Amino acid sequence: MAKYILKRIAGIFIVLFVVMTAAFFMMRLMPGGILDGVEENLSADMRDLIYAKYNMDKPIWEQYLLFLKGIVTEWDWGVSLKLYVNVSVWDILAERIPITLYLGFLSLLISVPIGIAFGTLAALKKNGIVDHAVSFLVVLFISIPSFVMATGLQYFVAYKWGWFPLIYDDSLPRITTTFLPVLALSFSPIATITRYLRAELSESLNSDYMLLARTKGLTRVQATMRHALRNSLVPVVNVIVPAFISIMGGSLVVESIFGIPGLGGITVRSINVADYSVTLASLIYYTLISLAAILLVDISYGLIDPRIRMGGSKDA
Amino acid sequence: MGETMIQVKDLRVNFRAWAGTVQAVRGVNFELKKGETLAIVGESGSGKSVTTKAILGILPSNARITSGEILYNGKDLTKLKEKEFYDIRGKHISLVFQDPLSALNPIQKVGKQICEALKKNEHMSNGEAKKRAIALMEDVGIPEPETKFSQYPFQFSGGMRQRIVIAIALACNPEILICDEPTTALDVTIQSRILDKIKELKAEHDLSVIFITHDLGVVAGIADRVCVMYAGKIVEYGTVDDIFYEPAHPYTWALLSSMPDLDTKEKLFSIPGAPPNMMYPPKGDAFAPRNRYAMEIDFEQEPPFFKVSDTHYAATWLLHPKAPKVELPEVLKHRIQRMKEEREGA
Ligand SMILES: Nc1ncnc2c1ncn2[C@@H]1O[C@H](COP(=O)(O)OP(=O)(O)OP(=O)(O)O)[C@@H](O)[C@H]1O
Ligand SMILES: [Mg+2]
């Protein structure tokens, strides 16, 4: 197991390195640059000076080596070039990551139990009116993107009814001021988990081991809880990672809508103004957290499912 | 023997399916006496499993018992509420499933799955249940039961899993054991070992057994009486000797002729055609279209049961006094002759 985890971690570093390299070159090869919009006001000397300061007078591959050297020798991820000129990228990220993680985890924390509850309900009442209602909502929530939800919630709940602050407000308790964005981010993962659990559970409910459980004399509730539900929760772990990653993706835009000072908002802005170093660092952060989430789930999957833990075949 | 354990009267079960109503069981009658093994034999789809599920009240939700009674202990099981079954299943009537590979919960230790029944029905503590479970595992012939107790089903072979399923069924000393093709999924050597085990356990625990199979070869070794089922109905019943030595229904003849016979290496007889679609059960005798001895009346009117002897009845017009005398097929005559000689020799 330890060997497996080490191997996976090494894999994560390789992927990160590839992503970082590719992004570094792609961004710099794209048209536009850090002086877009101000170029006309600068003298040629000034421009050269600025380029020289950020190593941009050198060939790209040399810039890349210098960047790597900075990270390896001094853990120096560079400085912001446009948004917060000369502020260390590392500091910017360190300040913004906590609130983004807070949004993501809170949303996941809400989505998992609600999704499980709805999925169970729909499976138990399969083809009944409850099931149809749940399935209708699932389709709705999966197809409406989180930024549309966010805009709708902001307009109605915050602006029209005034129940929650319109945008992020530091002076309010965090839970109140992030309530709407978290809600907006949760619809889609709730729907995903509901749909998945409904399918898994209705299959388990019709399984032979469920019949065996009933022939032992277990009550319907006992058999459902101990056998069908427990077994169908195992594969649900599988959808939690994609759900989390899609929450992260959604928060890119949702944070901007609600003016939340998180990583999502600044990532989008840094792309718009070609603040290379900020974009690159947040990209690496997003890659890292997704890969780590996948690893975490793979490990926990092994812990829950004995067939994987002990190397048995899946179909047994 | 004598006391009736279960009496099934005119049981009819329909399935509401997407394309229409399937009449899976169409008026089945039989009774299980104390201490006997009753075999129910028939082709795939003849309604054997549905009958057993009706007895235990575990029919799927699209099934409906449209008529009939299943009498057990003065109660009609078809009228029982789910709740009332909780005290019967596992404790008084147990079922061994058709498919041992999928009957166990794949992610729960087998020991726990046995203990679950003991704790529920016998109110045992964890320690007591474990002790009893290990004894049961030993009973059904599982080597190193202590180790196996905390293993998962995927670590067991098919035969071992089937033994676990049998151990679960026997855990709470039921009076009635229903085995639904308990050995179909297993290879021949394991099959015979499991059958021996069932016989042994039956004697030890004074069980009454309903043994379901599509393999007449298995029946000879295990059953006292046999019901032959075709298209949702019983077409012939009698003692094992009645059915094997004096079969009266052409379907039973066909089944007997299609039994593999290792001694003679004759070409195997296979029954022509396929069973009818139970969404549209045919008029008259359902077996008529596949029956080489069918008469006109077979296509018109359903045959009643005719008495062959006190223990032996068959539903075929061939037994009607006015029917032409039909000789048993030659092959079958030889077979029966050989079986009789074998028995006398043994
Ligand atoms: N859930 C269901 N929905 C619809 N039809 C069903 C259902 N279960 C069984 N049937 C039908 O009932 C009939 C009898 O099925 P049953 O399982 O009792 O057969 P069987 O005699 O046990 O066969 P086998 O030897 O293959 O186990 C079949 O025609 C089958 O199609
Ligand atoms: Mg069956």
XYZ file of C-alpha atoms and ligand atoms in Angstrom:
694
model
C 0.000 0.000 0.000
C 2.752 2.457 0.963
C 4.550 1.636 -2.245
C 1.373 2.224 -4.214
C 0.833 5.621 -2.609
C 4.432 6.675 -3.215
C 4.108 5.660 -6.835
C 0.946 7.674 -7.193
C 2.520 10.726 -5.564
C 5.470 10.518 -7.924
C 2.944 10.362 -10.746
C 1.266 13.507 -9.484
C 4.562 15.372 -9.576
C 5.223 14.285 -13.119
C 1.791 15.472 -14.222
C 2.258 18.777 -12.418
C 5.582 19.282 -14.133
C 4.112 18.573 -17.556
C 1.170 20.896 -16.938
C 3.443 23.622 -15.682
C 5.786 23.357 -18.640
C 3.041 23.267 -21.207
C 1.226 26.194 -19.626
C 4.402 28.248 -19.353
C 5.155 27.987 -23.035
C 1.583 28.277 -24.251
C 0.890 31.435 -22.323
C 3.977 33.156 -23.574
C 3.439 32.107 -27.159
C -0.048 33.555 -27.182
C -0.512 36.989 -28.702
C -0.523 39.895 -26.275
C 1.719 40.490 -23.316
C 2.079 42.202 -20.005
C 2.282 45.649 -21.550
C -0.987 45.414 -23.484
C -2.823 48.720 -23.330
C 0.004 50.749 -21.855
C 2.588 50.165 -24.510
C 1.920 53.449 -26.376
C 2.699 55.521 -23.300
C 6.089 53.992 -22.724
C 9.391 54.899 -24.234
C 11.425 52.144 -25.833
C 13.956 52.350 -23.019
C 11.311 51.965 -20.358
C 9.887 48.983 -22.177
C 13.267 47.306 -22.425
C 13.872 47.949 -18.766
C 10.618 46.319 -17.774
C 11.254 43.341 -20.012
C 14.743 42.978 -18.598
C 13.428 43.064 -15.024
C 11.186 40.077 -15.666
C 13.689 38.253 -17.883
C 11.418 38.742 -20.861
C 14.241 39.953 -23.027
C 15.653 36.450 -23.038
C 14.526 33.516 -25.206
C 11.539 31.623 -23.820
C 13.416 28.474 -22.922
C 15.876 30.530 -20.879
C 13.021 32.283 -19.125
C 11.659 28.864 -18.317
C 14.938 27.629 -16.863
C 15.252 30.733 -14.727
C 11.694 30.236 -13.500
C 12.450 26.629 -12.566
C 15.640 27.654 -10.859
C 13.728 30.176 -8.770
C 11.286 27.548 -7.585
C 13.897 24.937 -6.839
C 16.423 27.148 -5.097
C 14.263 29.689 -3.273
C 10.677 28.432 -3.583
C 10.150 31.618 -5.568
C 7.092 31.462 -7.778
C 7.680 34.909 -9.167
C 5.728 38.069 -8.628
C 2.441 39.271 -9.980
C 3.009 41.255 -13.154
C -0.228 43.162 -13.488
C -2.844 42.635 -10.801
C -0.722 43.343 -7.745
C 2.486 44.421 -9.294
C 5.548 42.932 -7.617
C 3.634 41.160 -4.887
C 4.833 37.564 -4.501
C 2.549 35.097 -6.230
C 2.965 32.710 -3.357
C 1.599 35.297 -0.921
C -1.345 36.096 -3.162
C -2.295 32.438 -3.411
C -1.767 31.743 0.266
C -4.164 34.511 1.112
C -6.874 33.401 -1.317
C -6.814 29.638 -1.254
C -8.470 29.234 2.166
C -11.737 30.880 1.171
C -11.897 28.960 -2.092
C -11.312 25.702 -0.276
C -13.918 26.732 2.250
C -16.464 27.215 -0.526
C -15.560 23.914 -2.158
C -15.600 21.780 0.936
C -18.705 23.360 2.376
C -20.502 22.761 -0.882
C -19.335 19.140 -0.947
C -20.284 18.685 2.687
C -23.806 19.821 1.881
C -24.103 17.939 -1.402
C -23.093 14.466 -0.246
C -25.736 13.893 2.442
C -28.480 15.649 0.483
C -27.592 13.713 -2.659
C -27.592 10.453 -0.709
C -30.945 11.257 0.875
C -32.617 12.112 -2.435
C -31.005 9.201 -4.261
C -32.177 6.758 -1.595
C -35.665 8.191 -1.613
C -35.917 7.983 -5.388
C -34.644 4.394 -5.474
C -36.977 3.226 -2.711
C -39.970 4.825 -4.412
C -38.791 3.945 -7.880
C -41.249 4.885 -10.637
C -43.500 6.534 -8.092
C -44.393 10.188 -8.040
C -41.529 11.059 -5.653
C -39.054 9.390 -7.955
C -40.357 11.252 -10.986
C -40.199 14.568 -9.157
C -36.641 13.892 -7.994
C -35.560 12.776 -11.452
C -37.032 15.921 -12.999
C -35.100 18.121 -10.585
C -31.953 16.115 -11.234
C -32.126 16.799 -14.940
C -32.811 20.467 -14.255
C -29.934 20.884 -11.828
C -27.448 18.998 -13.924
C -28.191 21.046 -17.005
C -28.192 24.504 -15.436
C -24.604 25.713 -14.945
C -23.646 27.037 -11.540
C -23.039 30.577 -12.736
C -26.615 30.794 -13.979
C -27.804 29.528 -10.623
C -25.557 32.067 -8.952
C -26.921 34.949 -10.995
C -30.492 33.836 -10.351
C -29.962 33.481 -6.618
C -28.180 36.800 -6.477
C -31.005 38.545 -8.269
C -33.949 37.012 -6.435
C -32.763 36.000 -3.003
C -30.246 38.755 -2.422
C -31.460 41.699 -4.514
C -35.251 41.268 -4.658
C -35.884 39.723 -1.280
C -32.799 40.948 0.502
C -32.318 37.804 2.552
C -28.584 37.605 1.992
C -25.857 40.113 1.119
C -25.564 40.893 -2.569
C -21.814 40.452 -2.636
C -19.157 39.200 -0.280
C -18.906 41.289 2.856
C -16.002 40.773 5.226
C -17.828 42.211 8.208
C -20.557 39.553 8.164
C -20.162 36.010 9.444
C -18.636 33.890 6.733
C -21.498 31.432 6.624
C -24.040 34.168 5.869
C -22.034 35.949 3.282
C -21.026 32.798 1.430
C -24.424 31.121 1.715
C -25.643 31.924 -1.788
C -22.443 31.081 -3.650
C -22.160 27.779 -1.794
C -25.779 27.041 -2.627
C -25.226 27.884 -6.284
C -22.239 25.539 -6.382
C -24.148 22.678 -4.708
C -27.024 22.075 -7.112
C -25.033 20.197 -9.679
C -23.128 17.900 -7.276
C -26.365 17.149 -5.418
C -27.979 16.161 -8.705
C -24.988 14.066 -9.777
C -24.845 12.138 -6.517
C -28.628 11.675 -6.449
C -28.709 10.264 -9.938
C -25.793 7.950 -9.332
C -27.049 6.603 -6.019
C -30.543 6.092 -7.407
C -29.140 3.864 -10.148
C -26.800 1.956 -7.831
C -29.347 1.466 -5.096
C -32.147 0.293 -7.335
C -29.781 -2.312 -8.692
C -28.728 -3.446 -5.210
C -32.340 -3.557 -4.073
C -33.019 -6.141 -6.773
C -29.876 -8.131 -6.112
C -29.775 -11.718 -4.984
C -27.927 -10.840 -1.797
C -30.788 -8.550 -0.891
C -33.211 -11.460 -1.337
C -30.947 -13.641 0.769
C -30.919 -10.980 3.465
C -34.699 -11.020 3.471
C -34.932 -14.804 3.546
C -32.789 -14.717 6.686
C -35.694 -12.979 8.344
C -34.333 -9.439 8.321
C -36.954 -6.731 8.122
C -37.137 -4.730 4.957
C -35.492 -1.750 6.647
C -32.688 -3.854 8.129
C -31.970 -5.551 4.832
C -31.987 -2.244 2.961
C -29.736 -0.442 5.402
C -27.224 -3.216 6.048
C -26.962 -4.617 2.568
C -28.401 -2.643 -0.315
C -27.612 0.880 0.866
C -24.226 0.081 2.286
C -23.142 -1.641 -0.891
C -24.373 1.083 -3.192
C -22.609 3.808 -1.222
C -19.244 2.309 -2.093
C -19.296 3.256 -5.778
C -20.708 6.688 -4.924
C -17.233 7.551 -3.709
C -16.407 7.479 -7.416
C -18.549 10.475 -8.275
C -17.406 12.573 -5.364
C -14.123 13.463 -7.039
C -15.631 14.647 -10.305
C -18.225 16.507 -8.222
C -15.515 18.240 -6.235
C -13.566 19.126 -9.347
C -16.665 20.534 -10.974
C -17.377 22.584 -7.855
C -13.869 23.989 -8.146
C -14.474 24.791 -11.786
C -17.780 26.436 -10.955
C -16.188 28.561 -8.259
C -13.982 30.222 -10.881
C -16.987 32.152 -12.123
C -19.225 32.096 -9.075
C -16.552 33.792 -6.975
C -16.401 36.614 -9.476
C -20.178 37.001 -9.464
C -20.288 37.412 -5.702
C -16.996 39.305 -5.475
C -15.429 36.714 -3.226
C -11.710 37.322 -2.712
C -10.800 33.747 -3.526
C -8.584 32.032 -5.994
C -11.314 31.599 -8.580
C -11.899 35.286 -9.088
C -8.244 36.145 -9.350
C -7.527 33.283 -11.729
C -10.102 34.595 -14.173
C -8.831 38.136 -13.867
C -5.201 37.121 -14.271
C -6.059 35.366 -17.509
C -7.843 38.442 -18.806
C -4.901 40.747 -18.176
C -2.124 38.265 -19.032
C -0.667 38.153 -15.542
C 1.341 35.057 -16.460
C 2.784 34.187 -13.108
C -0.540 34.341 -11.258
C -2.305 32.290 -13.923
C 0.407 29.681 -13.907
C 0.465 29.304 -10.150
C -3.313 28.975 -9.853
C -3.360 26.501 -12.696
C -0.830 24.372 -10.867
C -2.832 24.672 -7.694
C -6.017 23.484 -9.421
C -4.188 20.600 -11.024
C -2.663 19.595 -7.723
C -5.899 19.639 -5.814
C -7.726 17.602 -8.471
C -5.000 14.982 -8.599
C -4.845 14.827 -4.825
C -8.606 14.369 -4.648
C -8.449 11.504 -7.119
C -5.668 9.867 -5.136
C -7.581 10.274 -1.917
C -10.644 8.599 -3.375
C -8.652 5.744 -4.876
C -7.109 5.075 -1.503
C -10.383 5.285 0.395
C -12.056 3.086 -2.207
C -9.535 0.423 -1.385
C -10.276 0.837 2.292
C -14.038 0.432 1.847
C -14.149 -2.303 -0.752
C -12.433 -5.492 0.391
C -12.332 -6.823 -3.170
C -9.986 -4.014 -4.149
C -8.104 -3.913 -0.893
C -7.285 -7.590 -1.059
C -6.823 -7.799 -4.770
C -9.887 -9.949 -5.451
C -11.624 -9.591 -8.776
C -14.364 -7.006 -9.013
C -17.000 -9.292 -10.441
C -16.802 -11.825 -7.632
C -44.195 -39.067 7.691
C -47.760 -37.993 7.398
C -48.177 -34.550 8.891
C -48.540 -31.944 6.166
C -46.026 -29.098 6.433
C -47.029 -26.993 3.476
C -50.002 -27.287 1.238
C -50.150 -25.313 -1.977
C -53.615 -25.089 -3.499
C -54.363 -23.792 -6.974
C -51.578 -21.214 -6.812
C -51.567 -18.706 -9.655
C -48.960 -15.986 -10.064
C -48.929 -13.315 -12.752
C -46.271 -10.802 -13.652
C -47.127 -7.438 -14.963
C -44.446 -6.990 -17.586
C -43.838 -4.242 -20.062
C -45.371 -6.093 -22.973
C -48.274 -7.699 -21.108
C -49.101 -10.128 -18.351
C -46.960 -13.211 -17.891
C -48.794 -16.150 -16.336
C -45.815 -17.706 -14.631
C -47.666 -20.119 -12.340
C -51.098 -21.356 -13.454
C -52.777 -23.368 -10.775
C -50.191 -25.407 -8.915
C -51.168 -27.937 -6.252
C -48.835 -29.940 -4.063
C -48.166 -30.747 -0.470
C -45.011 -31.260 1.478
C -45.145 -33.911 4.199
C -43.030 -33.848 7.310
C -39.601 -35.362 6.801
C -39.888 -35.932 3.084
C -37.960 -34.506 0.174
C -40.217 -33.317 -2.578
C -38.570 -32.589 -5.893
C -40.053 -30.155 -8.378
C -38.659 -30.767 -11.830
C -39.137 -28.799 -15.012
C -37.495 -26.913 -17.805
C -36.162 -23.411 -17.389
C -39.010 -20.932 -17.144
C -41.611 -23.417 -15.960
C -42.286 -21.389 -12.822
C -40.302 -23.289 -10.205
C -38.518 -20.311 -8.680
C -41.653 -18.208 -8.767
C -43.462 -20.889 -6.762
C -40.761 -20.889 -4.073
C -40.687 -17.128 -3.924
C -44.442 -17.096 -3.433
C -44.058 -19.429 -0.460
C -41.555 -17.101 1.204
C -43.363 -13.913 0.255
C -40.406 -12.556 -1.678
C -41.979 -12.163 -5.110
C -40.849 -9.072 -6.973
C -43.126 -6.071 -6.849
C -44.577 -6.624 -10.317
C -45.827 -10.073 -9.352
C -49.351 -10.763 -8.160
C -50.798 -13.884 -6.610
C -54.138 -13.974 -8.383
C -55.592 -16.991 -6.649
C -54.845 -19.925 -4.445
C -53.624 -20.655 -0.969
C -50.350 -21.685 0.592
C -51.204 -23.251 3.909
C -48.507 -23.427 6.543
C -49.174 -24.031 10.191
C -52.823 -23.060 9.868
C -51.975 -19.812 8.103
C -52.414 -18.874 4.477
C -49.052 -17.458 3.459
C -50.519 -15.675 0.448
C -52.518 -13.463 2.804
C -49.645 -12.651 5.142
C -48.320 -9.142 5.538
C -44.608 -8.526 5.045
C -44.229 -8.025 8.785
C -45.703 -11.411 9.617
C -43.138 -13.078 7.374
C -40.266 -11.768 9.515
C -40.901 -14.526 12.049
C -41.188 -17.240 9.425
C -38.339 -16.587 7.033
C -35.075 -18.096 8.126
C -36.557 -19.396 11.349
C -39.174 -21.830 10.050
C -38.757 -21.814 6.281
C -35.374 -21.302 4.655
C -34.320 -20.928 1.076
C -31.106 -21.939 -0.630
C -30.661 -19.875 -3.729
C -30.196 -20.841 -7.303
C -27.010 -18.836 -7.796
C -24.411 -19.104 -5.043
C -22.146 -16.634 -6.786
C -24.419 -13.667 -6.355
C -26.421 -14.625 -3.281
C -23.826 -13.486 -0.761
C -23.187 -9.841 -0.085
C -19.845 -9.313 -1.846
C -18.449 -6.785 0.614
C -19.392 -8.372 3.903
C -17.435 -11.069 5.684
C -19.162 -14.432 5.368
C -19.078 -14.986 9.111
C -21.014 -11.831 9.678
C -23.573 -12.883 7.116
C -24.195 -16.124 8.980
C -24.264 -14.405 12.369
C -26.789 -11.896 11.131
C -29.445 -14.589 10.870
C -28.589 -15.989 14.295
C -28.712 -12.633 15.992
C -32.005 -11.713 14.396
C -33.874 -14.983 14.905
C -32.230 -16.530 17.943
C -31.298 -13.278 19.681
C -27.776 -14.516 20.222
C -24.945 -12.313 21.437
C -21.975 -11.695 19.159
C -19.902 -14.329 20.912
C -22.601 -17.009 20.839
C -23.431 -16.281 17.221
C -19.803 -16.583 16.204
C -19.406 -19.902 17.973
C -22.546 -21.269 16.370
C -21.597 -19.903 12.943
C -18.240 -21.646 13.074
C -19.942 -24.867 14.103
C -22.333 -24.482 11.179
C -19.498 -23.878 8.756
C -17.837 -27.016 9.994
C -21.162 -28.809 9.615
C -21.495 -27.972 5.943
C -17.932 -29.066 5.329
C -15.874 -25.902 5.235
C -12.257 -26.521 6.183
C -10.653 -24.159 8.706
C -13.895 -22.448 9.610
C -12.231 -20.080 12.111
C -10.090 -18.543 9.384
C -12.832 -18.582 6.800
C -15.172 -16.880 9.221
C -13.531 -13.535 8.626
C -13.025 -13.848 4.902
C -15.028 -12.306 2.094
C -17.095 -14.206 -0.478
C -14.638 -13.502 -3.285
C -12.057 -15.518 -1.385
C -14.305 -18.605 -1.649
C -14.805 -20.991 -4.525
C -18.303 -21.462 -5.950
C -18.833 -24.712 -4.069
C -17.681 -23.157 -0.805
C -19.958 -20.197 -1.309
C -22.879 -22.506 -1.880
C -22.035 -24.225 1.399
C -22.082 -20.863 3.141
C -25.507 -20.180 1.658
C -26.637 -23.564 2.952
C -25.140 -22.798 6.360
C -27.114 -19.558 6.456
C -30.292 -21.399 5.504
C -29.749 -23.967 8.255
C -28.557 -21.482 10.870
C -31.793 -21.179 12.802
C -32.917 -24.803 12.582
C -35.802 -24.337 10.158
C -38.398 -27.055 9.696
C -38.587 -26.540 5.979
C -35.705 -26.096 3.608
C -36.345 -25.032 0.046
C -33.435 -25.635 -2.305
C -33.827 -23.819 -5.597
C -31.428 -25.566 -7.970
C -28.704 -25.402 -5.350
C -26.146 -27.091 -7.547
C -26.892 -25.906 -11.060
C -24.072 -23.403 -11.069
C -21.513 -25.914 -9.826
C -19.470 -28.574 -11.543
C -20.422 -32.212 -11.262
C -18.076 -33.366 -8.506
C -18.891 -30.459 -6.236
C -22.525 -30.936 -7.114
C -22.607 -34.464 -5.786
C -20.754 -33.493 -2.633
C -23.250 -30.716 -1.930
C -26.138 -33.089 -2.556
C -24.685 -35.597 -0.101
C -24.302 -32.802 2.391
C -27.927 -31.776 1.985
C -29.045 -35.371 2.476
C -26.910 -35.725 5.568
C -28.093 -32.450 7.061
C -31.663 -33.350 6.279
C -31.400 -36.522 8.320
C -29.617 -34.750 11.168
C -31.975 -31.814 11.426
C -35.204 -33.655 10.615
C -35.956 -31.312 7.736
C -38.708 -31.355 5.182
C -37.188 -30.357 1.879
C -38.524 -28.933 -1.358
C -35.843 -29.581 -3.914
C -36.065 -27.739 -7.188
C -34.117 -28.776 -10.226
C -34.315 -29.205 -13.954
C -32.091 -32.253 -13.769
C -33.888 -35.538 -13.256
C -30.556 -37.206 -12.642
C -30.234 -35.297 -9.400
C -33.759 -36.176 -8.349
C -33.217 -39.929 -8.305
C -30.650 -39.675 -5.545
C -32.350 -37.229 -3.272
C -36.144 -37.163 -3.536
C -38.969 -39.188 -2.043
C -41.633 -37.738 -4.286
C -41.493 -35.792 -7.530
C -43.688 -33.155 -9.147
C -43.052 -32.557 -12.835
C -43.806 -29.017 -13.827
C -44.420 -27.621 -17.290
C -45.444 -24.112 -18.312
C -46.618 -23.048 -14.883
C -48.463 -26.269 -14.073
C -47.741 -29.577 -12.495
C -48.342 -32.261 -15.120
C -47.406 -35.379 -13.201
C -46.583 -36.304 -9.641
C -45.767 -39.459 -7.772
C -43.060 -41.229 -5.811
C -39.586 -41.373 -7.290
C -40.254 -44.938 -8.381
C -43.548 -43.943 -10.007
C -41.892 -41.208 -12.007
C -38.776 -43.118 -13.002
C -40.230 -46.559 -13.658
C -43.771 -45.829 -14.730
C -43.783 -42.331 -16.158
C -47.176 -41.544 -17.643
C -46.962 -38.041 -19.084
C -45.269 -37.546 -22.467
C -43.393 -34.575 -21.019
C -41.931 -36.787 -18.297
C -41.001 -39.282 -20.990
C -39.211 -36.572 -22.866
C -37.399 -35.397 -19.734
C -36.341 -38.950 -18.909
C -35.126 -39.555 -22.431
C -33.102 -36.382 -22.421
C -31.310 -37.322 -19.222
C -27.599 -37.787 -19.871
C -26.624 -41.408 -19.449
C -22.970 -42.120 -18.985
C -23.242 -45.890 -19.435
C -24.689 -46.151 -22.878
C -23.324 -43.128 -24.704
C -26.572 -43.002 -26.622
C -27.214 -39.859 -28.532
C -29.048 -37.515 -26.192
C -32.665 -36.929 -26.902
C -33.636 -33.279 -26.910
C -37.208 -32.121 -26.637
C -38.204 -30.481 -29.931
C -39.475 -26.915 -29.905
C -39.501 -24.459 -27.048
C -41.776 -23.908 -24.058
C -44.736 -21.651 -24.817
C -44.656 -17.934 -24.267
C -46.348 -17.537 -20.926
C -47.860 -14.267 -21.974
C -50.179 -16.279 -24.234
C -50.489 -19.739 -22.691
C -51.952 -22.109 -25.264
C -55.391 -23.625 -25.091
C -55.558 -27.268 -24.079
C -52.433 -29.118 -23.015
C -49.521 -26.655 -23.083
C -47.132 -29.430 -24.071
C -49.194 -30.574 -27.054
C -47.280 -28.674 -29.773
C -44.068 -30.423 -28.749
C -45.689 -33.732 -28.056
C -45.307 -36.456 -30.632
C -48.277 -38.323 -29.083
C -50.602 -35.332 -29.036
C -54.195 -35.987 -30.007
C -56.782 -33.593 -31.305
C -58.276 -33.086 -27.893
C -54.887 -31.985 -26.513
C -55.178 -28.812 -28.538
C -58.739 -28.161 -27.439
C -59.169 -29.027 -23.833
C -56.925 -29.173 -20.848
C -56.480 -32.690 -19.473
C -57.503 -33.280 -15.849
C -55.402 -35.424 -13.522
C -55.892 -39.129 -14.078
C -55.041 -41.543 -11.338
C -52.330 -44.021 -12.175
C -52.002 -45.413 -8.664
C -52.713 -44.191 -5.152
C -49.529 -42.159 -5.142
C -49.247 -41.372 -8.811
C -51.263 -38.931 -10.948
C -50.717 -37.455 -14.397
C -52.531 -34.832 -16.446
C -52.595 -36.281 -19.932
C -55.416 -37.391 -22.176
C -53.423 -40.530 -22.929
C -54.678 -41.901 -19.630
C -58.300 -41.425 -20.598
C -60.011 -44.820 -20.922
C -60.978 -44.038 -24.511
C -57.495 -42.957 -25.573
C -55.529 -45.242 -27.871
C -52.891 -47.279 -26.090
C -49.508 -45.653 -26.593
C -46.332 -47.588 -26.016
C -43.425 -45.948 -24.209
C -40.678 -44.906 -26.615
C -38.238 -47.777 -27.166
C -35.229 -45.876 -25.870
C -37.017 -45.057 -22.691
C -38.134 -48.639 -22.167
C -34.520 -49.723 -22.355
C -33.479 -47.050 -19.986
C -36.065 -47.937 -17.417
C -35.136 -51.572 -17.757
C -31.510 -50.729 -17.136
C -32.299 -48.485 -14.182
C -34.323 -51.267 -12.588
C -31.521 -53.781 -13.094
C -29.020 -51.351 -11.668
C -31.111 -50.895 -8.599
C -31.543 -54.591 -8.068
C -27.832 -55.076 -8.602
C -26.961 -52.393 -6.103
N -39.639 -10.386 -12.417
C -40.276 -10.979 -13.435
N -40.961 -10.240 -14.339
C -41.608 -10.845 -15.362
N -41.608 -12.154 -15.578
C -40.948 -12.947 -14.718
C -40.232 -12.400 -13.612
N -39.647 -13.418 -12.940
C -39.992 -14.549 -13.607
N -40.763 -14.269 -14.670
C -41.328 -15.234 -15.607
O -41.902 -16.284 -14.891
C -41.680 -17.508 -15.544
C -41.165 -18.533 -14.589
O -39.909 -18.139 -14.091
P -39.115 -18.969 -12.997
O -37.968 -18.124 -12.567
O -40.029 -19.467 -11.961
O -38.565 -20.190 -13.839
P -37.788 -21.444 -13.307
O -38.684 -22.604 -13.496
O -37.268 -21.189 -11.957
O -36.614 -21.542 -14.360
P -35.055 -21.792 -14.126
O -34.860 -23.276 -14.209
O -34.428 -21.117 -15.287
O -34.694 -21.207 -12.827
C -40.747 -17.246 -16.702
O -41.482 -17.281 -17.879
C -40.240 -15.861 -16.447
O -40.101 -15.187 -17.660
Mg -35.395 -20.798 -11.137
